[in-house]
Coordinates of C-alpha atoms in Angstrom, one line a residue:
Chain A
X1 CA 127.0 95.3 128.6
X2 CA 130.3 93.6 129.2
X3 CA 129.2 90.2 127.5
X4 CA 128.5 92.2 124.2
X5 CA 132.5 91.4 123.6
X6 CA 131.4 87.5 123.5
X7 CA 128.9 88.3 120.3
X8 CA 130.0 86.7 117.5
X9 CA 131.0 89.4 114.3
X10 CA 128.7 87.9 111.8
X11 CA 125.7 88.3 114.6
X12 CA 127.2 91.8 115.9
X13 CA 127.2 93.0 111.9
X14 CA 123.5 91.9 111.3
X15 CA 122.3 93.5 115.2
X16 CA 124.2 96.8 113.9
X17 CA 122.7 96.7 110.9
X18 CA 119.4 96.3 111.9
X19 CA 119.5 99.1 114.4
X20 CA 121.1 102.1 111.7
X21 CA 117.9 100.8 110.0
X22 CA 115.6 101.2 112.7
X23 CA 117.2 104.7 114.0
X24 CA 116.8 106.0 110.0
X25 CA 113.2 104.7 109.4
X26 CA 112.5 106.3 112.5
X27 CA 114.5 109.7 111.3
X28 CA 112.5 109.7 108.4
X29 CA 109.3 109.3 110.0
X30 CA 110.2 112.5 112.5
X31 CA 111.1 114.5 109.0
X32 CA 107.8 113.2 107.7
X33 CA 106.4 114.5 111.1
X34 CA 108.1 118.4 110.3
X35 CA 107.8 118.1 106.2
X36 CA 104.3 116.9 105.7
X37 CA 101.7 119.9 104.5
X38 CA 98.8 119.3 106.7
X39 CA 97.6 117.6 109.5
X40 CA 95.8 114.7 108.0
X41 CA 98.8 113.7 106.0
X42 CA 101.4 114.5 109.3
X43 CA 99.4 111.7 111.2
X44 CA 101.0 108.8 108.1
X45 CA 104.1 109.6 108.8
X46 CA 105.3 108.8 112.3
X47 CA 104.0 104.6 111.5
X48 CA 107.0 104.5 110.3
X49 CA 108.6 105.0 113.1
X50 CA 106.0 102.8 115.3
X51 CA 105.8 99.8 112.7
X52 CA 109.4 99.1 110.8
X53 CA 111.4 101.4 113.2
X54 CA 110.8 99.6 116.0
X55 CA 110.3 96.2 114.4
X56 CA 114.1 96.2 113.2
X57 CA 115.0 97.3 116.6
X58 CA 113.2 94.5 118.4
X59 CA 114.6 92.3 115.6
X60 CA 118.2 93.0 116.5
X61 CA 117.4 93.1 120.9
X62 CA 116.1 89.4 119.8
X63 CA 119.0 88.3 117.9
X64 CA 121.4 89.7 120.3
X65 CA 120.0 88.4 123.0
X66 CA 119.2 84.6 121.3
X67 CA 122.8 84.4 120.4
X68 CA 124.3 85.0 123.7
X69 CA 121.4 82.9 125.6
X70 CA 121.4 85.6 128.7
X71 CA 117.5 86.2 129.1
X72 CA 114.5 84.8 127.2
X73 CA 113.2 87.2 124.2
X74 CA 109.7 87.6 126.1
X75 CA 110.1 91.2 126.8
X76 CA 110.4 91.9 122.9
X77 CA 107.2 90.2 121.7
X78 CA 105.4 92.3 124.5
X79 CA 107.1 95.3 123.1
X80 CA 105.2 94.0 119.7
X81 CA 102.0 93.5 121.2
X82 CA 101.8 96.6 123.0
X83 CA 103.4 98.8 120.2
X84 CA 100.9 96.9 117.8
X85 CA 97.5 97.8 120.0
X86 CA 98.1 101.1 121.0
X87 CA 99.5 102.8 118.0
X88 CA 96.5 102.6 115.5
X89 CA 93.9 103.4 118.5
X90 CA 96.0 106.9 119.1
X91 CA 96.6 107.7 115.7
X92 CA 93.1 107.6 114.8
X93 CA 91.6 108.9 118.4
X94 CA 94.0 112.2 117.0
X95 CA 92.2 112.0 113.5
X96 CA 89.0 111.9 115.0
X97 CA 89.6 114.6 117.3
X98 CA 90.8 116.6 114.8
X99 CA 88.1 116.4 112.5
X100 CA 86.3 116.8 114.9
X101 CA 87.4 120.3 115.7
X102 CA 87.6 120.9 112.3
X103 CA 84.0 120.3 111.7
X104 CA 83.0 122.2 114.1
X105 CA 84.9 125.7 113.4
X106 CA 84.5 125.2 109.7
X107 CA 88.5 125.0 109.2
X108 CA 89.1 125.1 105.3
X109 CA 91.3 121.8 105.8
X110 CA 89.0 119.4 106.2
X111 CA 89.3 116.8 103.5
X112 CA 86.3 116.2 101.3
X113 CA 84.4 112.4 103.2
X114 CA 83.3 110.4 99.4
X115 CA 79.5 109.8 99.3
X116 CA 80.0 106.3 97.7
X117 CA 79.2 103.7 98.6
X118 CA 76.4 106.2 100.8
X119 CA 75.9 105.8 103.8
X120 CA 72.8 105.4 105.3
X121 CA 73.0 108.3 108.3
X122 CA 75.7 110.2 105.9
X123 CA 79.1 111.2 106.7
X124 CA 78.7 113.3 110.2
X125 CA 78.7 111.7 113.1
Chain B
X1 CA 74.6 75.0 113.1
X2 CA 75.7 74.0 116.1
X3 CA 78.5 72.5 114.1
X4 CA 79.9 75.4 113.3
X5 CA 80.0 76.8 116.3
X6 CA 81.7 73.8 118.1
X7 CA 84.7 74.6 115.8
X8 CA 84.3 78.1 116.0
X9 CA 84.4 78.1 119.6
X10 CA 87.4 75.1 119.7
X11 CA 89.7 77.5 117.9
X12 CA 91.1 79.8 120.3
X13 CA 91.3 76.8 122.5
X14 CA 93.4 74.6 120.4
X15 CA 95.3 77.7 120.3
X16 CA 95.9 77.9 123.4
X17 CA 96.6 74.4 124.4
X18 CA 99.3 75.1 121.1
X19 CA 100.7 77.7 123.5
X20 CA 100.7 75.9 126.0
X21 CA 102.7 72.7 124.5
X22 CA 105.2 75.6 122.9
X23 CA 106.0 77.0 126.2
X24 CA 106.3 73.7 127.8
X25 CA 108.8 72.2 125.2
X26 CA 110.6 75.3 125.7
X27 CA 110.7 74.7 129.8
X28 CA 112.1 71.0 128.8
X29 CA 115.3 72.6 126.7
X30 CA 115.4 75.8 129.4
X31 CA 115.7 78.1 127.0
X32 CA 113.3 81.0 125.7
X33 CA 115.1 82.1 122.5
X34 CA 113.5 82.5 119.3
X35 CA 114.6 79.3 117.7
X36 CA 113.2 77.0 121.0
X37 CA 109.7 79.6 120.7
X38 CA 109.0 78.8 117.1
X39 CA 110.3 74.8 116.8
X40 CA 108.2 74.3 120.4
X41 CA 105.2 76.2 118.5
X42 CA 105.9 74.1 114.8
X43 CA 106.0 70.8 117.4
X44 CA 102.9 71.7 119.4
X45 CA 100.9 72.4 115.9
X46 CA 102.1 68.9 114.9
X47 CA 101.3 67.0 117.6
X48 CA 97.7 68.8 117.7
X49 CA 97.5 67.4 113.9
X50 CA 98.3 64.1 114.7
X51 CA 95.8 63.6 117.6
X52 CA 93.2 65.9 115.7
X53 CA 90.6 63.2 115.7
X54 CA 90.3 63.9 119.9
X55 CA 89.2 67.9 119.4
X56 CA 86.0 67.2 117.7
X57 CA 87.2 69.8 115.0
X58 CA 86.1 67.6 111.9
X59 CA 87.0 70.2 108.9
X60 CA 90.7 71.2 110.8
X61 CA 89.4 75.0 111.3
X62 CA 92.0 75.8 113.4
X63 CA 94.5 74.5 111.1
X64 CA 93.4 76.2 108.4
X65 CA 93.2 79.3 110.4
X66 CA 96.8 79.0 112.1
X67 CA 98.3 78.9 108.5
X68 CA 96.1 81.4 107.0
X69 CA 97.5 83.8 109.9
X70 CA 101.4 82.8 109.2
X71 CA 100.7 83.4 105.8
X72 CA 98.6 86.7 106.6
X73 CA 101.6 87.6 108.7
X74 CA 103.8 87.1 105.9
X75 CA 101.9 89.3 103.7
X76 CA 101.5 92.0 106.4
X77 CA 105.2 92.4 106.4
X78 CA 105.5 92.7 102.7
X79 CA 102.6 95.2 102.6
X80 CA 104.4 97.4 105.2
X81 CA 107.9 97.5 103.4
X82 CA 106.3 98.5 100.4
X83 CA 104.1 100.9 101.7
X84 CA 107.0 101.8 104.1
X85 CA 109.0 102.6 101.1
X86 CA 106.3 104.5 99.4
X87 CA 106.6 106.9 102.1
X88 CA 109.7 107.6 102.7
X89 CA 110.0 108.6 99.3
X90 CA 107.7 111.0 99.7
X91 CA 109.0 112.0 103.0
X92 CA 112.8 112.7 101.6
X93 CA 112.0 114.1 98.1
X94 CA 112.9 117.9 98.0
X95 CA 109.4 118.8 96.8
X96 CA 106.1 117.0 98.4
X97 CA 104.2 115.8 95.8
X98 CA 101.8 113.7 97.3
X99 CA 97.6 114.3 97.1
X100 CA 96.6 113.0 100.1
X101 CA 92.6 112.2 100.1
X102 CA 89.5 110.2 101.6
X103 CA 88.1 107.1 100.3
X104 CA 85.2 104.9 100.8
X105 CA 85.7 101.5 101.5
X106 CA 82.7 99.2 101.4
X107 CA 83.5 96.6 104.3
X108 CA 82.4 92.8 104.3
X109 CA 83.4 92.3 107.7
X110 CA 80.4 92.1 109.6
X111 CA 81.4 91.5 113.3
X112 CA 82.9 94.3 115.6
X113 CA 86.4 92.0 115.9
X114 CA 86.7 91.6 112.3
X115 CA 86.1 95.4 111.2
X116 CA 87.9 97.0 114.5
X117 CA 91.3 94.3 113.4
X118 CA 90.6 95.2 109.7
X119 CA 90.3 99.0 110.7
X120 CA 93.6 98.8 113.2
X121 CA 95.7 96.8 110.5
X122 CA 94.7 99.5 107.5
X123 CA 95.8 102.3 110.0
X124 CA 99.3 100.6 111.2
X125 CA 100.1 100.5 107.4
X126 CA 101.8 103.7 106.7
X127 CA 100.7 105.8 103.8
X128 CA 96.6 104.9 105.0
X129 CA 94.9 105.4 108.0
X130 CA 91.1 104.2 108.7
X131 CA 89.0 107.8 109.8
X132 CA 85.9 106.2 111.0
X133 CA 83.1 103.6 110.2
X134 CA 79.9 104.8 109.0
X135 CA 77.1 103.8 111.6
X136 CA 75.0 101.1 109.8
X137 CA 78.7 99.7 109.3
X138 CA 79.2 99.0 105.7
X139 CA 81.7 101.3 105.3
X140 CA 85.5 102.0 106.3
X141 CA 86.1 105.3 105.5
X142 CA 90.1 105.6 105.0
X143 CA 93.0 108.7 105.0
X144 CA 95.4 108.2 102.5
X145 CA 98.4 109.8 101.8
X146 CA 99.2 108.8 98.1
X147 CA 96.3 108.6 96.6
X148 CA 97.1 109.0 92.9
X149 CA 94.3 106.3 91.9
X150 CA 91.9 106.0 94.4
X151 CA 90.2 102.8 93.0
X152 CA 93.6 100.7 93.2
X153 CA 93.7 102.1 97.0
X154 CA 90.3 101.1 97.5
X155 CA 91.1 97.6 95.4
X156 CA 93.9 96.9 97.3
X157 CA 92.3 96.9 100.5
X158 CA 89.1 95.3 100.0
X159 CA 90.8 92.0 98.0
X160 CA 94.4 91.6 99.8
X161 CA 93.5 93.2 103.2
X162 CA 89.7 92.5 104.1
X163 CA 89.8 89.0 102.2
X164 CA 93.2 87.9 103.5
X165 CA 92.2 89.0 107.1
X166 CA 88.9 87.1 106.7
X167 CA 90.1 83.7 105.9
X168 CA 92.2 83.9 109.5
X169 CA 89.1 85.8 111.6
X170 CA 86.2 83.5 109.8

């Protein structure tokens, strides 16, 4: 990273910025991860992390890298892409595993499915 | 009918061909930044505009539908700062107040793109997370973490998220 010196302060100041905001949405979404009561409500907390963590981080990977022209910001919209697929189908593959399981032993912390509007074949599945 | 489903079927590739006219004005500066990305794509859209007579699309669907999704994009990103920030709250306070819960949300998305984007998009918000889709699907059933008044929740998602999302899908 010796051509970081050529960044210009107002762009260096913004990149900085944008990555302490990243790292602490993405803190907070780990403390969420440790602080929330069940598992249900544990699941929330790591989007964070996965949608405005990592968003600010790309954010400042693109600026740094559109100011000082050294390599197109392809990889970053990837990143996005990828990061934008896969994290909704693994959160709720882990929901549905879990309730799952939790159906099936009769755990006390399943939370209660609404009946309305009703579905025709009911809740189970 | 069949009308409809000529410009149905010429969005994505008006899309693409917009693609295609951003990457290539991007090949004539040489550069791939951010600002070269999004004046190539704003020129591309343009030109397809001018010459929209030639794509047969007579009511401008994929116009329509290119800015409903900038302006869906737009609202996305306010939606996850605020919901973002309803979190965190939560997250940092000393005590946990928050009732987590289920709701019902009757869906009128009808095809398996529209509800499985709908379903994706409620679960990368944080603070709600879709749990599953009843089988005759008319209803998004969704996890959420502050649910003080369920009927805003539900409110929320069926008129900003499902409507917004359906003006770019439809």
């Amino acid at each position: 990273m010796t051509h970081a010196v050529e960044l210009p302060l107002w762009a260096a100041i913004v990149v900085a910025c944008l990555l302490l905001l990243g790292a602490f949405l993405t803190l907070v979404g780990s403390i969420g991860l440790l602080r929330l009561r069940d598992f249900y409500a544990r699941v929330h907390a790591p989007t964070l992390a996965t949608t405005l963590g990592i968003g600010c981080v790309l954010l400042a990977s693109m600026l740094f890298f559109t100011v000082l022209q050294t390599r197109p910001v392809l990889h970053e919209v990837l990143i996005t892409a990828f990061m934008v697929l896969t994290t909704p189908v693994t959160l709720m593959l882990l929901t549905r595993a879990s309730l799952y399981r939790d159906r099936r032993e009769g755990s006390p912390d399943v939370p209660p499915i609404p009946a309305r509007p009703l579905p025709k074949d009911g809740a189970e599945r | 009918m069949s009308e409809t489903r000529s410009a149905a079927a010429g969005t994505p590739a008006l899309l693409v061909l917009n693609l295609l006219l951003m990457l290539g004005w991007c090949g004539a500066f040489g550069t791939f930044n951010v600002w070269a990305l999004s004046t190539g794509f704003v020129a591309g859209y343009c030109a397809l505009w001018l010459t929209r007579h030639l794509w047969g699309e007579q009511r401008g669907a994929y116009f329509r539908r290119t800015f409903a999704g900038f302006s869906f994009a737009l609202f996305y990103a306010r939606a996850l700062v605020v919901s973002a920030w309803e979190v965190a709250k939560q997250v940092l306070s000393p005590t946990i107040t928050a009732r987590p819960g289920v709701i019902a949300v009757p869906l009128t998305a009808k095809r398996d793109v529209e509800i499985a984007t709908l379903a994706n998009l409620v679960t990368l918000t944080p603070g709600t997370m879709s749990i599953d889709v009843s089988n005759d699907r008319s209803t998004l059933y969704v996890h959420v973490m502050l649910l003080d008044d369920p009927e805003a929740v539900e409110a929320d998602i069926r008129e900003n998220f499902e409507a917004r999302l359906l003006e770019v899908l439809r």
